[in-house]
Coordinates of C-alpha atoms and ligand atoms in Angstrom, one line a residue:
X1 CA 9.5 -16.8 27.1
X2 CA 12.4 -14.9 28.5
X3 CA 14.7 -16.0 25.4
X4 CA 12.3 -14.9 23.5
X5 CA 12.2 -11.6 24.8
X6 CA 15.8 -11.0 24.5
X7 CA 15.9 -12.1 20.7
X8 CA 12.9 -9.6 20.7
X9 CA 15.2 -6.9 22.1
X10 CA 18.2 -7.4 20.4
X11 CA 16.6 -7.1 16.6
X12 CA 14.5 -4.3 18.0
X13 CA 17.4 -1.9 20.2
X14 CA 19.4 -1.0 17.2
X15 CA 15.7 0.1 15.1
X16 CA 14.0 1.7 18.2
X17 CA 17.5 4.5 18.5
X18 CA 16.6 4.8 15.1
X19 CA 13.1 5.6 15.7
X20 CA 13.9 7.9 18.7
X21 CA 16.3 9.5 16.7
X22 CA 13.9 11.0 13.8
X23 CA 10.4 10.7 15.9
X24 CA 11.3 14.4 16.9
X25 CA 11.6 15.2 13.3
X26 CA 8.8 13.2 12.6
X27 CA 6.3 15.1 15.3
X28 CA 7.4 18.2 14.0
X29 CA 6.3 17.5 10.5
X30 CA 3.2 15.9 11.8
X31 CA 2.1 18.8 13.6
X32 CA 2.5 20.3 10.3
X33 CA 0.8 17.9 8.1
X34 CA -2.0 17.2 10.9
X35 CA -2.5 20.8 10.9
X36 CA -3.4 21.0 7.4
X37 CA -7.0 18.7 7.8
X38 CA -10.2 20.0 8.6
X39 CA -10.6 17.7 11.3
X40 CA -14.2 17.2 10.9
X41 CA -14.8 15.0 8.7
X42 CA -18.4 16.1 7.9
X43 CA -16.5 19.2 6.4
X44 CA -14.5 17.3 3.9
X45 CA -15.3 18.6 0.4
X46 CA -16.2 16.4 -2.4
X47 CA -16.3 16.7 -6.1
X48 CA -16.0 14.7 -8.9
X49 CA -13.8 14.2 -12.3
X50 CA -13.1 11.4 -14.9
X51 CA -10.3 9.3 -16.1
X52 CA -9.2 9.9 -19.4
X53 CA -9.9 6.3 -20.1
X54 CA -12.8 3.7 -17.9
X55 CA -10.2 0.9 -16.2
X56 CA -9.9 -1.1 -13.2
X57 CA -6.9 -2.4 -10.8
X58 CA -4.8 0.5 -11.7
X59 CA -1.3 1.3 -9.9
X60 CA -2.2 4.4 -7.5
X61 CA 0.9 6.7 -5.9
X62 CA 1.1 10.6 -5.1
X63 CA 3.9 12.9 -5.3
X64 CA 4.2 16.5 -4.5
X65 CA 1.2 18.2 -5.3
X66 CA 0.1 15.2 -7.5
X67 CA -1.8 12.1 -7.9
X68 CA -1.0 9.5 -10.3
X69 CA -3.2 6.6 -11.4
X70 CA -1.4 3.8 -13.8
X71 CA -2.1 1.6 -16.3
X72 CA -4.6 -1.0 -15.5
X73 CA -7.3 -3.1 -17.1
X74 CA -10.0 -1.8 -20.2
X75 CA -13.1 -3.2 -20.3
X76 CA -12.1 -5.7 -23.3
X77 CA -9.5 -6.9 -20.8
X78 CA -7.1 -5.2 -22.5
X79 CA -3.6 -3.7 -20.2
X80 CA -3.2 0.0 -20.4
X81 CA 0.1 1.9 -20.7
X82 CA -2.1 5.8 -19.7
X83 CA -1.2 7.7 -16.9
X84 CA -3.8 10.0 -15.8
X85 CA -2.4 13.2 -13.3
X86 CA -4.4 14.8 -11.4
X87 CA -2.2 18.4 -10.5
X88 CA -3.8 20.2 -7.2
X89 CA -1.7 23.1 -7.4
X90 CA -3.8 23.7 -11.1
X91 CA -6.4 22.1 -10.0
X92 CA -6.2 20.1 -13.6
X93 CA -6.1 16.5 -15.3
X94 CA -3.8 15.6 -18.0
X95 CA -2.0 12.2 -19.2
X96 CA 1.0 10.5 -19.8
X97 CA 2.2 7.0 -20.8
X98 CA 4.4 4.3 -19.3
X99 CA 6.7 3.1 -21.3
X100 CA 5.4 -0.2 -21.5
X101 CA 1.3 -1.2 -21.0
X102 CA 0.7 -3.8 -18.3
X103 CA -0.9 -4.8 -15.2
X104 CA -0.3 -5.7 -11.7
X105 CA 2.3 -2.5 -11.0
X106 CA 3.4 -1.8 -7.9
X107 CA 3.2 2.1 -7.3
X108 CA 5.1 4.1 -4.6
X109 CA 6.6 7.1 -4.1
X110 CA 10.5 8.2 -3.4
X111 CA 12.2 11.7 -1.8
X112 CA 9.0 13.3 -2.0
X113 CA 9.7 13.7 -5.9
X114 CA 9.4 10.7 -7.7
X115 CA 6.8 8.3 -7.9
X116 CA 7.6 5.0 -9.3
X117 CA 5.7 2.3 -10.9
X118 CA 7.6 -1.3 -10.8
X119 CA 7.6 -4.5 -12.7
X120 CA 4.1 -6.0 -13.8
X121 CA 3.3 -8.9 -16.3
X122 CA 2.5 -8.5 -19.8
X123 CA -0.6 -10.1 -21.5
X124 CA 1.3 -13.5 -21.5
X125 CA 1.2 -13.4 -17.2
X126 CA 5.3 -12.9 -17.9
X127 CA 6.7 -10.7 -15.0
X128 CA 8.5 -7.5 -16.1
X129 CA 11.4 -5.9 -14.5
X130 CA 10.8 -2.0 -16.0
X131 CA 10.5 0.8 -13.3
X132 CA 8.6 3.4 -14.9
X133 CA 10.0 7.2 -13.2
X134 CA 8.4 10.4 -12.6
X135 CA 10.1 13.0 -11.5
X136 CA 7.5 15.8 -10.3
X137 CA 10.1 18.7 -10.0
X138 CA 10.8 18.3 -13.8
X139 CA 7.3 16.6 -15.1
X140 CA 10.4 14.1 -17.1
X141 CA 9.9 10.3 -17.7
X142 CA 13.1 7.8 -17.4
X143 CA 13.2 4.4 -16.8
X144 CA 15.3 1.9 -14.2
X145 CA 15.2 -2.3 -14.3
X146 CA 14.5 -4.2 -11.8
X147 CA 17.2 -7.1 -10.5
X148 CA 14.6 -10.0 -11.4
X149 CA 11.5 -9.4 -13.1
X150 CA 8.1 -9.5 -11.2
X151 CA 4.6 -8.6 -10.9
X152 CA 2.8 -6.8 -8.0
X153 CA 6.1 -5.8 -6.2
X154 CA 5.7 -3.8 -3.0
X155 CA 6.5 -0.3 -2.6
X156 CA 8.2 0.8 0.7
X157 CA 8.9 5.0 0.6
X158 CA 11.6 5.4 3.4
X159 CA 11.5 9.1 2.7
X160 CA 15.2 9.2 1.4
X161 CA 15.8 6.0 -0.2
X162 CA 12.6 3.3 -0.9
X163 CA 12.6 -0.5 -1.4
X164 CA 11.0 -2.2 -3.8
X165 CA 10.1 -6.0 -2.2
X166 CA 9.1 -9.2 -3.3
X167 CA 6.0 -10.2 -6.1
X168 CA 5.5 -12.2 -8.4
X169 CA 8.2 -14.1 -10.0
X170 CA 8.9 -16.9 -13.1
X171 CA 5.9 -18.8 -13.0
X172 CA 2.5 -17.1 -11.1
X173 CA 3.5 -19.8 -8.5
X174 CA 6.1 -18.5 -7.4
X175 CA 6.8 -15.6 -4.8
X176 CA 10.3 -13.7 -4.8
X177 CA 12.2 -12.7 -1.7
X178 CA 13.8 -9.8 -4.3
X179 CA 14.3 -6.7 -3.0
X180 CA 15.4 -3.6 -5.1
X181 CA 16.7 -0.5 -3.1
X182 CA 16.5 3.0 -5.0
X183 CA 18.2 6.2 -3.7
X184 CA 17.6 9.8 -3.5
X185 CA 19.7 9.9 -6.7
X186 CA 17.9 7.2 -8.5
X187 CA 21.0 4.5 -8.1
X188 CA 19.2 1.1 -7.8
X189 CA 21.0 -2.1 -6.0
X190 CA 19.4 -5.3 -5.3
X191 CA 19.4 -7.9 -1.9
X192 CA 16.9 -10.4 -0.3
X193 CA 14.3 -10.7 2.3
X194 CA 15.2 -12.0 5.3
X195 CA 12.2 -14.6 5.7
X196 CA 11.7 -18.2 5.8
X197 CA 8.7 -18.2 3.1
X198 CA 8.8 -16.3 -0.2
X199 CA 5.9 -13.4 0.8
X200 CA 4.0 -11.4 -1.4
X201 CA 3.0 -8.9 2.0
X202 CA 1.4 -5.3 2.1
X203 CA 3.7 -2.9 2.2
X204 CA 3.1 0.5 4.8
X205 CA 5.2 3.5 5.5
X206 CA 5.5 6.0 7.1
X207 CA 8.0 8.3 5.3
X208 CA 7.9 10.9 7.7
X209 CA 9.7 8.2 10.4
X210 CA 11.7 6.9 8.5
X211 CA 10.1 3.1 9.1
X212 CA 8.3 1.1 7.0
X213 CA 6.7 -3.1 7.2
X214 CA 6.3 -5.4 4.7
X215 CA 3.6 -7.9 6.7
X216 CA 1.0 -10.4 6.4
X217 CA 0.1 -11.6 3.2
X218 CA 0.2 -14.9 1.8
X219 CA 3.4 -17.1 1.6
X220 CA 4.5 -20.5 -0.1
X221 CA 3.5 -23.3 2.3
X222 CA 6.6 -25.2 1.3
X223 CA 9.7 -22.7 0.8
X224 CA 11.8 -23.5 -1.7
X225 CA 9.1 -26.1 -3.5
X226 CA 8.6 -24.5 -7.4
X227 CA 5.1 -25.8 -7.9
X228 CA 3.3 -25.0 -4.0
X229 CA 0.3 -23.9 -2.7
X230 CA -0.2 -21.1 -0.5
X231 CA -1.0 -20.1 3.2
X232 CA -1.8 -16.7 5.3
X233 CA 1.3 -15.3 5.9
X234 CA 2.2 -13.7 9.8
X235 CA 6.0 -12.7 8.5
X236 CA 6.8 -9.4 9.5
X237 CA 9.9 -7.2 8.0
X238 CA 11.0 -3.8 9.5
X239 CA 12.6 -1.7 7.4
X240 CA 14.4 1.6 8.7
X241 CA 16.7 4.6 7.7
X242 CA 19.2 6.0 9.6
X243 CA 20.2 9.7 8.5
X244 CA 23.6 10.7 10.1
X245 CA 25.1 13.7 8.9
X246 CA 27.9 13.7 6.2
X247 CA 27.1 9.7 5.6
X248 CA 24.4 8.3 2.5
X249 CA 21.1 7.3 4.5
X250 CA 21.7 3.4 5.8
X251 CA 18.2 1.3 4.9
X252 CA 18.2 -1.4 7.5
X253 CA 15.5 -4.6 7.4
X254 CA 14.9 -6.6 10.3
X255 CA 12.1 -9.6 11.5
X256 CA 9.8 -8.1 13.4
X257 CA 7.4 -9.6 15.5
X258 CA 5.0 -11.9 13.5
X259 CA 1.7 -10.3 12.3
X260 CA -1.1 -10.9 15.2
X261 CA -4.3 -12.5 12.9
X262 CA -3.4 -13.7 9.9
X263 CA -5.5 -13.8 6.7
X264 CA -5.9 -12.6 3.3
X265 CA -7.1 -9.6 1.8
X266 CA -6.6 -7.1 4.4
X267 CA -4.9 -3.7 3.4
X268 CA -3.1 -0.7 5.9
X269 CA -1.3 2.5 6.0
X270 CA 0.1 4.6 8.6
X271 CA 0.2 8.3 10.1
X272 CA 1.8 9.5 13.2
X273 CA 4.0 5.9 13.4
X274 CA 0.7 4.3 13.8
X275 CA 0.5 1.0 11.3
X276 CA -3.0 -0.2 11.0
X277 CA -3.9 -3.0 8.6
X278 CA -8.0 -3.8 8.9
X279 CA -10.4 -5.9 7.2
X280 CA -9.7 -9.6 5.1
X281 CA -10.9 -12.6 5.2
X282 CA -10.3 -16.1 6.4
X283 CA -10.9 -19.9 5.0
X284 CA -13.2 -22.1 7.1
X285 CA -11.0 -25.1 8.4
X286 CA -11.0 -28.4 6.3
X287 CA -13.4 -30.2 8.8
X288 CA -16.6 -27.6 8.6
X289 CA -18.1 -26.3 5.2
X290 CA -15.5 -24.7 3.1
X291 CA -16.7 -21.4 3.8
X292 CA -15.1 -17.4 3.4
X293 CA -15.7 -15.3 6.4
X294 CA -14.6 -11.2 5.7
X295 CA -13.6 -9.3 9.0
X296 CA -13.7 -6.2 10.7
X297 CA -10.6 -6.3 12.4
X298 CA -8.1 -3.9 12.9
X299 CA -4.2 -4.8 13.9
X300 CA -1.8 -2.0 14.9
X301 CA 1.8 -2.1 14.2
X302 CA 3.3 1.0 16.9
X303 CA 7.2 2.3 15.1
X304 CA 7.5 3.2 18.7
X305 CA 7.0 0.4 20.4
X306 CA 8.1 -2.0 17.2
X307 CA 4.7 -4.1 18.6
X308 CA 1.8 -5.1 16.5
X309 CA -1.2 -4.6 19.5
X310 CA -4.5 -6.6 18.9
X311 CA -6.7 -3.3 19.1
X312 CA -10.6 -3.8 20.1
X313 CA -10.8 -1.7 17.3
X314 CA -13.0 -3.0 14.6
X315 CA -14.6 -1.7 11.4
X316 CA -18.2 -0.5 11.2
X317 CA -18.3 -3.4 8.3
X318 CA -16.5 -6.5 7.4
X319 CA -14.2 -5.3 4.2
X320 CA -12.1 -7.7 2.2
X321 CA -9.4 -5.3 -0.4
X322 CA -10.6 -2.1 1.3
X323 CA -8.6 0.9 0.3
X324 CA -6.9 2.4 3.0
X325 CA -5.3 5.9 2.8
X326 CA -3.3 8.1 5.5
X327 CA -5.3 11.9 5.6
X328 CA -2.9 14.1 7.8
X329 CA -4.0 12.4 11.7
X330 CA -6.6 9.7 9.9
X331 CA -6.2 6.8 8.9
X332 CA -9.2 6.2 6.1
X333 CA -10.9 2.7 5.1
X334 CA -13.3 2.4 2.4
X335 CA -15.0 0.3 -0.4
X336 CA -13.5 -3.3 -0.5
X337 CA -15.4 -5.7 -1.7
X338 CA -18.3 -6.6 0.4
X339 CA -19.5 -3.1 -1.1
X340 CA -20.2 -0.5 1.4
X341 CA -20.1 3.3 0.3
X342 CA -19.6 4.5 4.0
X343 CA -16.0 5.2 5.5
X344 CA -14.6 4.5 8.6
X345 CA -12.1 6.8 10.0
X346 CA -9.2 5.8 12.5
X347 CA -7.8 8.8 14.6
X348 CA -4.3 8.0 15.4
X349 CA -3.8 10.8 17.7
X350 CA -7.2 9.2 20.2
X351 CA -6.5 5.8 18.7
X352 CA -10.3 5.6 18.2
X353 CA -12.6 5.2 15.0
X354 CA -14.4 8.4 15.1
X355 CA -18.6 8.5 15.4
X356 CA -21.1 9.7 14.5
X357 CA -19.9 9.8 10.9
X358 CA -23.5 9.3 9.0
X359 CA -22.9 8.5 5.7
X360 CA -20.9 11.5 5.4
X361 CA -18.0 11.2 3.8
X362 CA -19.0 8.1 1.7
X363 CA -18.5 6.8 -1.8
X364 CA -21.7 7.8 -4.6
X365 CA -20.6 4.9 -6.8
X366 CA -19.7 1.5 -5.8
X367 CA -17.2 0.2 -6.9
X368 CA -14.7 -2.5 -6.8
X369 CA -11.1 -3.0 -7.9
X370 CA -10.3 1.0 -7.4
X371 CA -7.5 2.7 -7.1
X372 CA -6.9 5.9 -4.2
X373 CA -3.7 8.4 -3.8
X374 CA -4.1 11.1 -1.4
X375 CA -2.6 14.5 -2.8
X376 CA -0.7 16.4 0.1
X377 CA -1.6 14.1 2.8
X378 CA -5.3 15.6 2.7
X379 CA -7.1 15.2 -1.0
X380 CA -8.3 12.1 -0.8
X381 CA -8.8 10.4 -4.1
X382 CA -10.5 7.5 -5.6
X383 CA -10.4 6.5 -9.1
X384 CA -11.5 4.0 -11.4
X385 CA -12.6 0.4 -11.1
X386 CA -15.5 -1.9 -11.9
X387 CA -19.3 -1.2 -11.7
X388 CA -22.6 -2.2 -12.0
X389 CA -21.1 -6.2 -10.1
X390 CA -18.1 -6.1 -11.7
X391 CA -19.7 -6.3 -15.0
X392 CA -18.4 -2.4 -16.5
X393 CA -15.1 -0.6 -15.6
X394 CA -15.5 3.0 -14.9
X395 CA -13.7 6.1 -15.1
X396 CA -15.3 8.2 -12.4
X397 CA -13.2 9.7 -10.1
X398 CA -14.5 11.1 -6.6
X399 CA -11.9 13.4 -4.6
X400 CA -12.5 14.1 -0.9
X401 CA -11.0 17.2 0.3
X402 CA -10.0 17.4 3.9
X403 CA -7.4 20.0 3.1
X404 CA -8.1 23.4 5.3
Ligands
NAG1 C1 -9.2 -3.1 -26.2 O1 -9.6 -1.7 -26.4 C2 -8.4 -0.9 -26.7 C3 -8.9 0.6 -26.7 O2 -10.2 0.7 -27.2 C4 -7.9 -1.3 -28.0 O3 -6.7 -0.4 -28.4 C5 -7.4 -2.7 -27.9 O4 -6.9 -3.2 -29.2 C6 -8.6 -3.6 -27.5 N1 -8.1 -4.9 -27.3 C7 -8.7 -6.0 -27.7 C8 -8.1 -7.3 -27.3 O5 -9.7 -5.9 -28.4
NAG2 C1 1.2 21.7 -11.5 O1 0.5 22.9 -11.7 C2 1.2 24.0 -11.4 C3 0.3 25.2 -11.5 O2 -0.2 25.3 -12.8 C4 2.5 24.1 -12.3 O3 3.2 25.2 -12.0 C5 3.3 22.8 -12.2 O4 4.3 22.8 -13.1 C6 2.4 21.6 -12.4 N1 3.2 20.4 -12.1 C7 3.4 19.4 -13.0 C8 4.3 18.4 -12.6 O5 2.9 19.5 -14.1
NAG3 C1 20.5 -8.9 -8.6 O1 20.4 -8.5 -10.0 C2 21.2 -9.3 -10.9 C3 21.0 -8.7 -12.2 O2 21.3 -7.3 -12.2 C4 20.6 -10.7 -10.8 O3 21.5 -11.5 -11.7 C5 20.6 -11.2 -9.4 O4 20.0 -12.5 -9.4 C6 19.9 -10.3 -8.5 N1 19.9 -10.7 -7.2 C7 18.8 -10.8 -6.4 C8 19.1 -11.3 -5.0 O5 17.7 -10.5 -6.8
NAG4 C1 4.0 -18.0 12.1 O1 3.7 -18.9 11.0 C2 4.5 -20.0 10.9 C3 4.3 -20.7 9.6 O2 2.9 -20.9 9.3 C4 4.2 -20.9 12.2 O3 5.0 -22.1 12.2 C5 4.4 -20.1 13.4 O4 4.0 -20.8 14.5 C6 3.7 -18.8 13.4 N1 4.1 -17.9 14.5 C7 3.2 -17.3 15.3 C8 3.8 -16.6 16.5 O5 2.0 -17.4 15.2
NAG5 C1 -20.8 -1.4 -20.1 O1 -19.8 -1.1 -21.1 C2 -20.2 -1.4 -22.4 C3 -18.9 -1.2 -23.3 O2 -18.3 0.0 -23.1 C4 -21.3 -0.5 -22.8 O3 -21.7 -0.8 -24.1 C5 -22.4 -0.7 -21.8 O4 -23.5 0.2 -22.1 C6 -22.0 -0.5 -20.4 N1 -23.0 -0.8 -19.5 C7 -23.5 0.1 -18.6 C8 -24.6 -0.4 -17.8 O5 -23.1 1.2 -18.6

């Protein structure tokens, strides 16, 4: 116990100066950002739009005053190269194109400016290594390349610099421990995860510290083994910038302290250095029925403390894939796919879900398979995805305005 401690402490020292260092920063901005919800969230606006095009699983990221939503699957099962934009400033939809059509992107943001969309497979399931680049100061498209191509890579927005980690990779067996780091000045350089079990995790930030996780998951039960089944995954990575003046900001990863519950399916974000990652489901055991059982729990992962806490909290439902988003102090889950139009809303400054929310704000149309962006940390969006059971894909959008 005591040895474990200390190994504890030793990874955790160097990342917790870190995170004293810029938390001062960070409450200032918070204060800022927090201040910019209506904090009642029976006050949140709502209205509606469409996508330029009906799909499902599309690659979701914000940027600036914007909202991007990539890509995805048609209803013939067809990949789409669109990019519809929602602009708040003009309060206006218009499109672009990726470079190359494809599914299974992961989305992310960088520097407050550019919002990336990396790797995906092709219709032949083959992993790509194209970064599709945004730049929302200019409205310009470019392009980047991945180290190793893969599908469904993780997005980690450091605030100055942003990590692109693990997915897919050769075969759909196969999980990579590839990371890709890209700068402020678009300069991309590849490394490895630090873990004992190629991990395809969730990734959270919180740009405004500085810190972001790569968690939980799945994982190859055998590392190393080509062909392998896989398991819940409780691997935990830290990552971290360090800003010091007149130097380029240093990205540090470290092992954290293994994930609390694990189990597949769940999804998180974070505000105020509060991580929380809710819902998913677990496998019975081999000895009872063969059975799926969704839960309402909630683990919280504290920058400050560098602890995950098991939290009493729990969901008002069981939700396996909910979208979560960060709305200035909240911390939003909705849909997944044991459907439920309602919304439950995490304060991080009480720590508490808060009540008494009705069905106000909740989802008009179900839907499954959507994609969400929140537009200056207080338009909530949600776009896209598959109706009427999963039979139709969509291309209603519903936008939830918290911003004061
Ligand atoms: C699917 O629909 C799109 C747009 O309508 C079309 O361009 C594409 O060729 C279709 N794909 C197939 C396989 O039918
Ligand atoms: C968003 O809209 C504003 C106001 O019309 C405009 O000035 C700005 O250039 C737009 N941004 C992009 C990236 O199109
Ligand atoms: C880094 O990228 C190069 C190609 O640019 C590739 O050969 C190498 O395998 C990559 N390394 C890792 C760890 O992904
Ligand atoms: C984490 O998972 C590994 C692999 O399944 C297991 O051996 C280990 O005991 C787990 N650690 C904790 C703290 O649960
Ligand atoms: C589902 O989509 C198909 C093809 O676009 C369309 O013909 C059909 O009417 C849709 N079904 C519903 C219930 O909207």
């Amino acid at each position: 116990m005591h040895q474990r401690f200390s190994v504890f402490f030793a990874i955790f020292l160097p990342l917790l100066a870190i995170a004293q260092r810029v938390r001062c920063l960070a409450a200032a901005e918070t204060a800022q950002t927090g201040d910019g919800v209506v904090k009642d969230a029976h006050a949140w606006g709502f209205s509606g739009g469409m996508l330029s095009v009906p799909r499902s699983s599309m690659a979701a990221t914000s940027v600036g005053h914007l909202a991007l939503f990539a890509g995805g699957r048609l209803h013939n099962g067809s990949y789409s190269d669109v990019v519809d934009i929602y602009n708040r400033t003009a309060n206006a939809w218009s499109t672009a194109h990726l470079s190359i059509g494809r599914s299974s992107i992961g989305a992310g943001s960088l520097a407050g400016r550019y919002a990336l969309f990396a790797g995906g497979l092709d219709d032949s399931f083959k992993p790509m290594t194209r970064v599709d680049v945004f730049d929302s100061e200019t409205g310009e498209w470019s392009t980047l390349e991945l180290g190793t191509p893969r599908g469904s890579p993780r997005i980690v927005d450091l605030g100055p610099a942003a990590a692109i980690v693990g997915g897919l990779s050769g075969d759909l067996q196969y999980l990579s421990k590839a990371i890709d780091y890209v700068s402020a000045d678009l300069q991309i350089a590849n490394a490895t995860l630090d873990v004992d079990y190629p991990q395809l995790g969730l990734a959270i930030a919180d740009a405004a510290s500085g810190v972001g996780l790569f968690a939980a998951g799945y994982e190859n039960d055998r590392p190393g083994d080509r062909f392998n089944d896989f398991q819940q995954s409780n691997q935990t990575t830290v990552f971290s910038i360090a800003t010091q003046p007149g130097a380029e900001p240093a990205v540090g990863a470290s092992r954290g302290q293994p994930f609390p519950y694990p189990r597949w399916g769940a999804a998180g974000a974070a505000a105020n250095g509060v991580f929380a990652v809710g819902g998913g489901h677990l496998f019975g055991d081999a000895s009872s029925q063969a059975q799926t059982t969704v839960v309402d729990r909630v683990d919280i992962f504290s920058s400050r403390t560098g602890h995950w806490s098991s939290s009493p909290l729990k969901l008002s439902t069981p939700r396996d894939y909910p979208l979560v988003q960060a709305v200035g102090d909240f911390i939003v889950f909705l849909g997944g796919t044991d459907q439920s139009k309602d919304f439950d809303i995490l304060d991080t400054r009480s720590g508490a879900f808060v009540a008494g929310l009705g069905h106000r704000p909740a989802l008009y149309t179900l839907r499954t398979d959507a994609a969400a962006a929140t537009v200056d940390n207080c338009l909530l969006i949600v776009a896209g995805g598959l109706v009427y059971q999963g039979r139709n894909a969509t291309a209603s959008v519903e936008m939830f305005d918290a911003c004061k």
